[in-house]
């Protein structure tokens, strides 16, 4: 199945929600009046897009309808998609050109960091890259074991310390190991933390600092793993993690439910952090590069597309 | 987020021109409700829930008399707050205990909601209540989920039941209940696998477990940060399994937690506990009334007003006012004020109830030190009545005695006296314009009960 198909399948629940409602909204209505725009706002808000961003999108659409005298549903979709794509910004692939490329993975508790790392490692491995993963979540019970299961499954090396040890030391060792073992990619797991825990954010900054001291170009990527079911708090997460460790991209996980992940629109719009990966299923191959256009199209495409 | 902090102020602004009017007009209420609606949506309360809520409040608010002691804005907040609290459920609810042990509790929820951690925390809470909980590792899918529960069990020194990941969760659950019966465990907490709620296989597995062990409680574990989808999650789990309650996790984050309201509105199930930290004792009984204020994000203004009005004695206030006017304010009065303040509850809590005070930074700037209040009280109580009335007679040797009596140092006594003198001076200045003072006192008292010169 192609990427688009997989994404569509993953988003099908989302899509049927969005699209059915927009279709229903449009059919039987000749004009796009205020009621229409209000209901559109409602649909967007229900997709966790957030009130402010939803209003902005609706305003854009309203202007476009007026200026271009849009009458057809088809055209309206196009404009809506276009606006969303614009908001999401240009697609940016993972920056893994350097050797070794260091990817630091951060996020709140339960976002899916460890699983994302497992899948990511698997994909790098398939590309013929040598991967080292670092078990930097030394806090949560059995987090190291969980990552180790993934390492064994994927067949990649893992650097680990004891539970409760210093995560910065694990990162340091991982980079050293990557150099001596000639690895291409180092993926560093970190413990989940809520962004308002100052001490824990400081700990994360230390990990970042240690990585950066070892290699001034590293970390090449700081991925914020975001659960697609998260609401507007995701904006706060993105903001604080960005300030603390310079998040370079978002991995949006658990898009395979009815969750819409609309909050990434707000994040891209307000904080200019691009989405780089999306998780559309439980399988290893279900972690995908993000494609704004297809994301928007899949969100709004109708059944026969 | 700034949107919320500003809600109370915004409402205040909306109603500024309303001052003096006796009733809430439809247009005014509508204006106010627009702000409320935005606040609720930004707090991730589900759109439909917000819609119902807003129309309900609107209906109730229009035409209402504005209470004499409140501004119109406060009146609307009061109604909004009451309705929110209603919706959240009146009082906190407890775990149902089976008449014939063991009590079986099943924890269900999406991936990453925090089921396993919550299982450990819940067992800890129950043990503190004198129970003998058994943890059951029913998540055989996620790598190391069993190990995680076992580690938690070790940390808590509580038994964990596992049959590895080769047995079906149904068998595990059944065997666990048998095990509990034989080993004197009166509480069985079953951790289950998290998946996506659209996953029919998982739902089937969960309802199989339910049929086999007939749990007394089926608790949905929900991440407090969940967005609009919370409604779907809660609905699906409730329809398939018949939930008896909810546990809200990660409430120690800075989320408004609107999901709580959505889940409550959709399932009607009480939220029984809230996870408020990473440590294993960070599970607290859920307080619906506090949550209402948090979701609204404007501080629980009204409960503060009520609190203040309850504990503030009007008569005494009048006397005090007279004393201040006659410049007879003594350390005795100071002590009385202090005790009144204390009866309101912890200082920080009171301050956090005030809109715009939710911010920790601001709280720090105010430097309200609970310990210092206690110290101050001790110092005054170590004085003779004569000294309290006439602090000027306190000389060096009296200071030494007072310090020794209150367990403080002479410097502390000096500091207090200096502060008292400053306060007195301030009052004298205020008293300079008597009518102004009287006005200020009555106005402030109405608002918050803080028309007292205690805050320096």
XYZ file of C-alpha atoms in Angstrom:
761
model
C 0.000 0.000 0.000
C 1.342 3.396 -0.912
C 1.940 6.105 1.546
C -1.159 7.987 0.621
C -3.304 4.911 0.998
C -1.831 4.105 4.385
C -2.276 7.625 5.572
C -5.782 7.667 4.261
C -6.522 4.442 6.021
C -5.003 5.762 9.177
C -6.900 8.937 8.909
C -10.084 7.364 7.631
C -11.947 7.909 10.872
C -10.795 11.460 10.970
C -11.630 11.949 7.389
C -15.086 10.530 7.519
C -15.752 12.811 10.411
C -14.437 15.917 8.744
C -15.549 15.191 5.267
C -18.985 13.834 5.889
C -19.742 16.845 7.910
C -18.351 19.280 5.409
C -20.145 17.471 2.617
C -23.363 17.539 4.551
C -22.715 21.117 5.277
C -22.237 22.009 1.673
C -24.947 19.922 0.101
C -28.255 21.634 0.232
C -26.618 24.962 0.540
C -26.082 27.189 -2.430
C -24.209 29.853 -0.629
C -21.433 29.821 1.852
C -23.059 32.022 4.455
C -22.220 32.831 8.058
C -23.851 29.686 9.366
C -21.640 27.700 7.091
C -18.477 29.340 8.327
C -19.554 28.953 11.905
C -20.104 25.280 11.407
C -16.779 24.965 9.634
C -15.130 26.543 12.629
C -16.879 23.992 14.788
C -15.561 21.126 12.696
C -12.031 22.459 12.898
C -12.228 22.995 16.638
C -13.476 19.454 17.042
C -10.358 18.323 15.244
C -8.288 19.956 18.012
C -7.166 22.680 15.656
C -7.743 25.212 18.426
C -10.056 28.196 18.437
C -7.543 30.795 17.347
C -6.152 28.777 14.475
C -9.625 27.684 13.421
C -10.764 31.288 13.326
C -7.730 32.225 11.277
C -8.402 29.454 8.775
C -12.064 30.318 8.506
C -11.207 33.964 8.007
C -8.848 33.094 5.184
C -11.516 30.979 3.600
C -14.143 33.651 4.013
C -11.913 36.186 2.286
C -11.162 33.772 -0.495
C -14.838 33.024 -1.051
C -15.568 36.696 -1.272
C -12.644 37.614 -3.480
C -12.778 34.672 -5.830
C -16.558 34.411 -5.709
C -16.356 30.719 -4.937
C -19.591 28.841 -5.442
C -18.579 25.193 -5.751
C -17.736 22.792 -2.992
C -14.837 21.440 -4.992
C -13.141 24.777 -5.162
C -13.777 25.393 -1.490
C -11.975 22.202 -0.551
C -9.030 23.248 -2.634
C -8.759 26.594 -0.916
C -9.120 25.014 2.503
C -6.443 22.448 1.728
C -4.216 25.125 0.356
C -4.577 27.212 3.499
C -3.761 24.247 5.682
C -0.707 23.333 3.633
C 0.489 26.909 3.824
C 0.054 26.882 7.543
C 1.965 23.645 7.943
C 4.910 25.044 6.025
C 7.344 23.268 3.790
C 8.037 19.592 4.353
C 11.368 18.929 5.944
C 12.935 15.489 6.003
C 14.962 14.261 8.963
C 18.430 15.713 9.019
C 20.598 12.596 9.068
C 23.398 13.580 6.697
C 26.155 13.756 9.278
C 28.011 10.755 10.596
C 27.095 10.023 13.230
C 23.802 11.899 13.192
C 22.459 12.366 16.677
C 18.703 12.345 17.182
C 17.413 13.291 20.590
C 13.848 12.245 21.321
C 11.832 14.186 23.879
C 8.224 14.498 25.022
C 5.729 14.207 27.853
C 4.916 10.919 29.563
C 3.103 8.387 27.439
C 3.493 10.201 24.119
C 5.130 7.181 22.530
C 8.816 8.049 22.527
C 10.178 4.564 23.027
C 7.929 3.019 20.408
C 8.769 5.760 17.928
C 12.469 5.163 18.497
C 12.005 1.443 17.921
C 10.274 2.054 14.617
C 12.727 4.716 13.555
C 15.681 2.463 14.306
C 14.046 -0.259 12.285
C 13.702 2.015 9.282
C 17.287 3.256 9.456
C 18.425 -0.319 9.697
C 16.451 -1.166 6.571
C 18.198 1.674 4.806
C 21.459 -0.059 5.619
C 22.486 2.358 8.329
C 24.289 1.391 11.493
C 22.161 2.489 14.396
C 22.875 2.860 18.087
C 20.071 3.586 20.479
C 20.653 5.053 23.910
C 18.364 4.080 26.787
C 18.165 7.551 28.258
C 14.913 6.996 30.124
C 16.531 5.942 33.341
C 13.542 6.976 35.420
C 10.439 5.038 34.461
C 10.192 1.490 35.674
C 11.306 -0.939 32.952
C 11.721 1.744 30.292
C 15.195 0.390 29.590
C 13.789 -3.117 29.182
C 11.140 -1.826 26.829
C 13.746 -0.216 24.598
C 15.913 -3.310 24.799
C 13.073 -5.459 23.506
C 12.908 -3.116 20.541
C 16.683 -3.214 20.043
C 16.620 -7.000 19.945
C 13.656 -7.037 17.641
C 15.299 -4.614 15.223
C 18.745 -6.077 15.685
C 20.545 -2.932 16.651
C 22.934 -1.979 19.393
C 21.790 -0.405 22.616
C 23.736 1.627 25.153
C 22.254 1.408 28.625
C 23.052 2.134 32.218
C 21.314 1.236 35.435
C 17.849 2.497 36.206
C 18.177 5.783 38.068
C 21.550 6.705 36.555
C 22.394 9.996 34.867
C 20.763 10.206 31.419
C 23.428 12.635 30.224
C 26.057 9.975 30.897
C 24.105 7.507 28.780
C 24.011 10.016 25.933
C 27.730 10.641 26.287
C 28.526 6.947 26.155
C 26.266 6.462 23.164
C 28.063 9.112 21.139
C 31.446 7.694 22.113
C 30.275 4.241 21.113
C 28.904 5.560 17.827
C 32.303 6.994 16.980
C 34.305 3.937 17.887
C 31.854 1.575 16.220
C 31.442 3.740 13.159
C 27.692 4.128 13.517
C 25.603 6.321 11.220
C 22.792 7.287 13.547
C 22.490 7.612 17.306
C 18.962 7.830 18.689
C 18.749 9.002 22.261
C 15.664 8.196 24.302
C 14.775 10.431 27.233
C 12.350 10.037 30.101
C 8.903 11.485 29.575
C 8.366 14.706 31.459
C 5.625 17.254 31.746
C 6.870 20.546 30.443
C 6.071 22.486 33.589
C 8.468 20.460 35.708
C 11.360 22.865 35.829
C 13.844 20.446 37.345
C 13.159 17.777 34.784
C 13.432 20.286 31.952
C 16.804 21.339 33.374
C 17.875 17.705 33.374
C 16.899 17.512 29.716
C 18.919 20.639 28.982
C 21.890 18.968 30.573
C 21.552 15.966 28.284
C 21.365 18.365 25.356
C 24.418 20.245 26.583
C 26.467 17.099 26.956
C 25.562 15.970 23.437
C 26.409 19.391 22.100
C 29.750 19.434 23.880
C 30.703 16.123 22.324
C 29.778 17.311 18.865
C 29.017 21.004 18.291
C 26.757 20.094 15.367
C 24.717 17.705 17.494
C 22.025 16.930 18.217
C 21.171 17.121 14.543
C 17.536 16.537 15.329
C 15.541 17.101 18.483
C 12.247 15.326 17.914
C 9.269 16.160 20.068
C 6.960 13.162 20.183
C 3.371 14.312 20.365
C 0.334 12.139 21.014
C -2.286 13.010 18.402
C -5.041 12.767 21.001
C -3.537 15.694 22.886
C -5.495 18.898 22.924
C -4.326 22.469 23.174
C -1.747 21.629 25.802
C 0.385 20.388 22.904
C 1.094 24.005 22.055
C 2.461 24.577 25.516
C 4.489 21.372 25.192
C 5.990 22.458 21.881
C 6.744 25.926 23.172
C 8.469 24.898 26.372
C 10.421 22.007 24.857
C 11.512 24.279 22.026
C 12.755 26.888 24.443
C 14.563 24.288 26.514
C 16.245 22.102 23.917
C 15.510 23.651 20.516
C 13.018 21.166 19.102
C 13.646 20.756 15.362
C 10.637 18.677 14.465
C 7.558 16.853 15.648
C 6.714 13.187 15.475
C 2.931 12.958 15.649
C 1.963 9.565 17.035
C -1.271 7.590 17.425
C -2.946 9.131 14.382
C -4.564 5.777 13.798
C -7.410 6.427 16.174
C -10.177 8.908 15.832
C -7.775 11.539 17.060
C -7.199 14.242 14.541
C -3.963 15.815 15.653
C -5.225 19.164 14.445
C -3.155 20.876 17.057
C -0.060 20.558 14.830
C -1.619 23.259 12.702
C -1.513 25.640 15.607
C 2.025 24.578 16.465
C 3.275 25.091 12.929
C 1.452 28.378 12.712
C 2.514 29.849 16.028
C 5.856 28.230 16.701
C 7.092 27.326 13.229
C 7.984 23.793 14.249
C 7.518 21.420 11.321
C 5.964 17.979 11.613
C 8.552 15.508 10.355
C 7.083 12.113 11.142
C 3.644 10.686 11.679
C 2.586 7.411 13.209
C -0.467 5.993 11.447
C -0.527 2.493 12.858
C 1.033 0.005 15.188
C 3.302 -1.633 12.602
C 6.941 -0.707 12.160
C 6.278 0.595 8.667
C 3.524 2.829 9.944
C 5.900 5.541 11.013
C 6.060 7.819 7.988
C 7.670 11.006 6.793
C 5.189 13.820 6.987
C 3.777 15.310 3.820
C 1.707 18.414 4.422
C -0.112 18.278 1.123
C -1.121 14.689 1.505
C -1.976 15.242 5.120
C -4.330 18.044 4.204
C -5.717 16.129 1.244
C -6.275 13.031 3.329
C -8.037 15.110 5.909
C -10.458 16.558 3.439
C -10.570 14.092 0.605
C -13.926 12.504 -0.053
C -14.591 8.810 -0.180
C -14.296 8.390 -3.928
C -10.885 10.089 -4.078
C -2.867 30.200 27.847
C -2.920 33.893 28.440
C -6.475 33.713 27.280
C -7.510 32.092 30.508
C -5.616 34.135 32.943
C -7.367 37.031 31.326
C -10.868 35.629 31.418
C -11.926 37.144 34.681
C -10.454 40.464 33.661
C -12.113 40.284 30.293
C -15.436 39.572 31.886
C -14.834 42.432 34.219
C -14.196 44.639 31.212
C -17.281 43.424 29.424
C -19.352 44.374 32.400
C -17.649 47.590 33.296
C -20.369 49.696 31.812
C -22.938 47.551 33.528
C -22.139 48.889 36.949
C -25.173 49.958 38.847
C -27.614 47.993 36.762
C -29.768 45.624 38.701
C -30.347 42.828 36.232
C -28.283 40.914 33.717
C -29.542 41.702 30.229
C -29.511 39.172 27.429
C -27.011 41.108 25.365
C -24.606 41.420 28.269
C -24.835 37.786 29.180
C -24.245 36.836 25.556
C -21.141 38.934 25.479
C -19.854 37.326 28.614
C -20.698 33.847 27.425
C -18.634 34.334 24.295
C -15.592 34.659 26.512
C -16.622 31.688 28.603
C -17.093 29.609 25.479
C -13.640 30.487 24.187
C -12.070 29.690 27.510
C -13.745 26.306 27.683
C -12.785 25.416 24.126
C -9.189 26.418 24.686
C -9.300 24.238 27.763
C -10.140 21.305 25.453
C -13.673 20.811 26.662
C -15.525 19.080 23.867
C -17.305 21.391 21.464
C -20.716 19.868 21.993
C -20.352 19.872 25.742
C -19.428 23.535 25.587
C -22.413 24.305 23.421
C -24.856 22.681 25.810
C -23.205 24.247 28.768
C -23.176 27.760 27.388
C -26.811 27.699 26.382
C -27.791 26.356 29.767
C -25.914 29.046 31.627
C -27.182 31.738 29.314
C -30.724 30.713 30.000
C -30.168 30.820 33.690
C -28.242 34.066 33.761
C -30.461 36.324 31.706
C -32.718 38.401 33.845
C -31.116 37.368 37.077
C -30.878 39.889 39.819
C -27.341 40.876 40.536
C -26.682 40.173 44.173
C -25.935 43.260 46.160
C -22.556 42.040 47.252
C -21.384 41.147 43.755
C -20.596 42.969 40.564
C -22.464 41.802 37.457
C -19.297 40.159 36.216
C -18.939 38.252 39.442
C -22.571 37.295 39.234
C -22.020 35.674 35.837
C -18.881 33.975 37.066
C -20.851 32.693 40.003
C -23.468 31.133 37.767
C -20.879 29.698 35.391
C -18.996 28.287 38.305
C -22.056 26.749 39.912
C -23.092 25.096 36.687
C -19.590 23.808 36.054
C -19.389 22.348 39.520
C -22.795 20.776 39.036
C -21.625 19.186 35.855
C -18.404 17.929 37.392
C -20.391 16.244 40.125
C -20.892 17.466 43.636
C -18.634 15.490 45.881
C -15.694 13.195 45.561
C -16.475 9.533 45.275
C -14.732 6.474 46.623
C -13.856 3.029 45.383
C -16.727 0.615 45.788
C -15.819 -2.255 48.065
C -17.249 -5.687 47.357
C -19.330 -7.202 50.126
C -17.451 -10.428 49.620
C -13.722 -9.925 49.041
C -11.761 -9.612 46.933
C -12.822 -6.323 45.362
C -11.802 -6.461 41.717
C -10.755 -3.272 39.969
C -10.055 -3.175 36.260
C -8.060 -0.342 34.755
C -8.697 0.385 31.087
C -7.649 3.106 28.686
C -5.681 4.166 25.644
C -1.970 3.677 25.143
C 0.146 6.052 27.105
C -2.682 7.215 29.365
C -0.782 5.926 32.373
C -2.573 2.710 33.328
C 0.410 0.796 34.645
C 1.747 3.655 36.748
C -1.765 4.362 38.011
C -2.207 0.707 38.971
C 0.844 1.008 41.210
C -0.295 4.291 42.689
C -3.812 3.006 43.333
C -2.475 -0.080 45.090
C -0.405 2.203 47.266
C -3.427 4.333 48.173
C -5.497 1.263 49.019
C -2.775 -0.194 51.168
C -2.690 3.022 53.153
C -6.380 2.439 53.803
C -5.499 -0.894 55.335
C -6.190 -3.056 52.289
C -4.038 -5.834 50.892
C -3.923 -5.195 47.161
C -2.696 -7.579 44.495
C -1.450 -6.103 41.227
C -2.182 -8.082 38.096
C -0.057 -7.788 34.953
C -2.689 -8.090 32.239
C -0.882 -6.174 29.492
C 0.872 -8.933 27.589
C 1.450 -6.897 24.424
C 3.522 -3.826 25.170
C 7.202 -4.698 25.491
C 8.240 -4.787 29.147
C 4.810 -3.780 30.468
C 4.832 -6.758 32.824
C 8.326 -5.912 33.937
C 7.234 -2.341 34.572
C 4.473 -3.475 36.902
C 6.835 -5.876 38.632
C 9.348 -3.094 39.221
C 6.582 -0.917 40.626
C 5.515 -3.788 42.864
C 9.080 -4.126 44.105
C 9.353 -0.422 44.803
C 6.099 -0.507 46.728
C 6.761 -3.883 48.270
C 3.429 -5.171 46.963
C 2.709 -8.501 45.294
C 2.385 -8.630 41.499
C 0.597 -11.499 39.805
C 1.840 -12.505 36.368
C 1.619 -15.519 34.113
C 4.062 -14.038 31.616
C 2.971 -12.965 28.160
C 1.964 -16.365 26.805
C -1.342 -16.735 28.642
C -4.426 -14.851 27.566
C -5.335 -11.815 29.668
C -8.649 -13.487 30.498
C -6.863 -16.487 32.002
C -4.474 -14.220 33.841
C -7.318 -12.222 35.359
C -9.215 -15.330 36.408
C -6.161 -16.942 37.945
C -5.292 -13.705 39.707
C -8.655 -13.535 41.463
C -8.213 -17.142 42.612
C -4.732 -16.314 43.787
C -6.040 -13.340 45.752
C -8.678 -15.481 47.460
C -6.059 -17.993 48.509
C -3.519 -15.453 49.675
C -5.730 -13.062 51.596
C -5.596 -10.176 49.137
C -8.825 -8.221 49.453
C -8.149 -5.972 46.451
C -7.276 -7.054 42.935
C -6.098 -4.375 40.532
C -5.931 -5.536 36.939
C -3.700 -3.608 34.544
C -4.885 -4.115 30.966
C -3.363 -3.493 27.574
C -3.807 -0.068 26.086
C -4.645 0.262 22.462
C -6.698 2.522 20.337
C -10.343 2.624 21.145
C -11.242 1.816 17.574
C -9.575 -1.513 18.138
C -12.403 -4.026 18.343
C -10.140 -6.882 19.284
C -9.002 -5.081 22.384
C -12.538 -4.191 23.328
C -13.541 -7.808 22.974
C -10.661 -8.869 25.176
C -11.634 -6.335 27.811
C -15.242 -7.394 27.857
C -14.138 -11.030 28.087
C -12.128 -10.158 31.174
C -15.124 -8.318 32.530
C -17.414 -11.303 32.039
C -14.978 -13.668 33.628
C -14.016 -11.806 36.769
C -17.022 -9.506 37.229
C -15.082 -6.489 38.454
C -16.603 -4.178 41.061
C -14.993 -1.203 39.425
C -14.038 -0.573 35.806
C -12.025 2.611 35.826
C -11.110 4.473 32.675
C -7.659 6.003 32.885
C -7.613 9.248 30.917
C -4.745 11.587 30.165
C -5.792 15.034 31.403
C -4.214 16.570 28.312
C -6.539 14.752 25.926
C -8.277 16.996 23.433
C -11.626 16.744 21.703
C -11.186 13.002 21.264
C -11.763 12.434 24.997
C -15.476 12.260 24.267
C -15.066 9.453 21.749
C -12.732 7.526 24.015
C -15.025 7.768 26.996
C -18.096 6.951 24.968
C -16.596 3.886 23.338
C -15.236 2.425 26.548
C -18.458 3.202 28.380
C -20.680 1.639 25.754
C -18.573 -1.480 25.489
C -17.718 -2.048 29.113
C -19.967 0.060 31.303
C -17.522 2.190 33.225
C -17.952 2.836 36.932
C -15.469 5.652 37.241
C -12.558 7.597 35.826
C -8.999 8.312 36.884
C -7.479 11.450 35.446
C -3.708 11.323 34.970
C -0.961 13.877 34.431
C -2.981 16.557 36.140
C 0.249 17.961 37.514
C 0.945 19.397 34.078
C -0.190 22.834 33.042
C -3.189 21.621 31.086
C -6.575 23.101 31.895
C -7.927 19.586 31.819
C -11.128 20.222 29.933
C -11.149 16.515 29.115
C -12.387 15.936 32.649
C -15.565 17.830 31.904
C -16.064 16.099 28.555
C -15.623 12.652 30.043
C -17.936 13.412 32.919
C -20.577 14.863 30.630
C -20.488 11.903 28.255
C -20.313 9.005 30.693
C -21.889 10.429 33.805
C -19.220 8.492 35.696
C -17.536 10.153 38.629
C -13.863 10.963 38.442
C -12.477 9.163 41.446
C -8.785 9.894 41.499
C -6.261 12.200 39.891
C -2.600 11.501 39.176
C -0.591 14.510 40.238
C 3.066 13.574 39.992
C 5.733 11.088 39.062
C 6.129 9.628 42.527
C 4.150 6.587 43.568
C 2.221 8.448 46.232
C 1.067 11.087 43.768
C -2.513 9.891 43.394
C -5.148 12.008 45.081
C -8.883 11.856 45.515
C -10.460 14.024 42.846
C -12.127 17.278 43.894
C -14.790 18.211 41.338
C -15.237 21.738 42.657
C -11.556 22.574 42.320
C -11.499 21.170 38.814
C -14.309 23.477 37.747
C -12.219 26.475 38.700
C -9.176 25.103 36.953
C -10.958 24.458 33.694
C -12.395 27.927 33.740
C -8.909 29.144 34.476
C -9.933 32.175 36.381
C -9.289 31.112 39.913
C -12.199 30.064 41.979
C -13.205 33.641 42.618
C -16.524 32.861 44.114
C -15.491 30.265 46.578
C -13.009 32.814 47.802
C -15.726 35.361 48.211
C -17.846 32.862 50.057
C -14.963 31.784 52.197
C -14.057 35.322 53.046
C -17.608 36.281 53.858
C -18.042 33.279 56.111
C -15.054 33.854 58.269
C -15.065 37.594 58.319
C -17.046 38.962 61.162
C -18.863 42.094 60.070
C -19.168 43.388 63.618
C -15.494 43.049 64.290
C -14.681 44.710 61.053
C -16.682 47.722 62.060
C -14.922 47.913 65.362
C -11.599 47.641 63.634
C -12.514 50.348 61.243
C -13.369 52.612 64.150
C -10.124 51.815 65.864
C -8.132 52.579 62.793
C -9.918 55.837 62.427
C -9.143 56.703 66.011
C -5.626 55.445 65.524
C -5.961 52.838 68.238
C -4.866 49.882 66.202
C -2.862 47.608 68.479
C -0.914 44.389 68.220
C -3.955 42.638 69.639
C -5.939 43.693 66.622
C -3.063 42.642 64.486
C -3.186 39.183 66.025
C -6.904 38.954 65.542
C -6.530 39.799 61.879
C -3.907 37.206 61.589
C -6.116 34.542 63.046
C -8.893 35.532 60.719
C -6.559 35.227 57.797
C -5.530 31.818 58.971
C -9.073 30.586 59.223
C -9.399 31.312 55.533
C -6.914 28.574 54.802
C -3.330 28.506 53.624
C -2.217 31.835 52.264
C -0.956 30.469 48.989
C -4.204 28.689 48.357
C -6.146 31.877 48.948
C -3.877 33.832 46.677
C -4.081 31.216 43.979
C -7.832 31.523 44.119
C -7.579 35.111 43.050
C -7.684 35.651 39.308
C -4.317 36.392 37.818
C -2.588 34.893 40.821
C -2.394 31.418 39.407
C 1.002 32.334 38.124
C 3.706 31.014 40.387
C 6.056 33.857 39.632
C 3.599 36.378 40.898
C 3.103 34.359 44.020
C 6.801 34.350 44.634
C 6.969 38.089 44.268
C 4.376 38.474 46.964
C 6.473 36.336 49.242
C 3.730 35.163 51.471
C 5.439 32.887 53.881
C 3.137 30.651 55.836
C 5.876 30.008 58.361
C 6.371 33.668 58.904
C 2.714 34.060 59.734
C 3.018 31.378 62.348
C 6.131 33.041 63.740
C 4.430 36.398 63.870
C 1.535 34.886 65.718
C 3.859 33.228 68.211
C 5.686 36.458 68.883
C 2.517 38.395 69.576
C 1.209 35.637 71.765
C 4.358 35.777 73.831
C 3.640 39.384 74.714
C 1.677 40.475 77.742
C -1.676 42.154 77.044
C -0.117 45.387 78.164
C 2.666 45.010 75.622
C 0.204 44.261 72.884
C -1.738 47.376 73.599
C 1.290 49.593 74.061
C 4.178 48.195 72.023
C 6.248 51.250 72.817
C 6.958 49.867 76.302
C 8.766 46.867 74.836
C 12.390 47.391 75.812
C 15.469 45.255 75.409
C 14.813 42.839 78.226
C 11.154 42.446 77.242
C 12.274 41.698 73.716
C 14.588 38.997 74.978
C 11.754 37.431 76.940
C 9.383 37.579 73.999
C 11.952 36.062 71.684
C 12.636 33.245 74.114
C 8.935 32.673 74.686
C 8.135 32.425 71.006
C 11.214 30.513 70.017
C 12.438 33.305 67.794
C 15.286 35.783 67.912
C 15.309 39.364 69.071
C 15.783 40.420 65.460
C 12.496 38.777 64.576
C 10.731 40.662 67.329
C 12.296 43.883 66.107
C 11.227 43.146 62.571
C 7.657 42.529 63.608
C 7.514 45.715 65.635
C 8.894 47.659 62.726
C 6.337 46.173 60.384
C 3.594 46.909 62.822
C 4.692 50.519 63.082
C 4.772 50.808 59.335
C 1.305 49.373 59.077
C 0.124 51.775 61.703
C 1.670 54.685 59.887
C 0.003 53.593 56.696
C -3.306 53.446 58.477
C -2.792 56.872 59.871
C -2.317 58.137 56.362
C -5.410 56.368 55.216
C -7.314 57.605 58.186
C -6.359 61.115 57.145
C -9.177 60.947 54.724
C -11.860 59.295 56.756
C -14.594 59.215 54.219
C -12.240 57.768 51.672
C -11.179 55.085 54.068
C -14.693 54.161 55.003
C -15.528 53.845 51.354
C -12.503 51.777 50.615
C -13.085 49.485 53.531
C -16.652 48.725 52.654
C -15.911 48.251 49.001
C -13.003 45.953 49.565
C -14.797 43.938 52.121
C -17.573 43.330 49.726
C -15.191 42.182 47.095
C -12.874 39.909 48.924
C -12.739 40.542 52.609
C -9.253 41.860 52.240
C -9.935 45.444 53.119
C -7.457 44.879 55.853
C -4.089 46.474 56.016
C -2.414 43.150 56.446
C -0.760 42.910 53.096
C 2.296 45.023 53.235
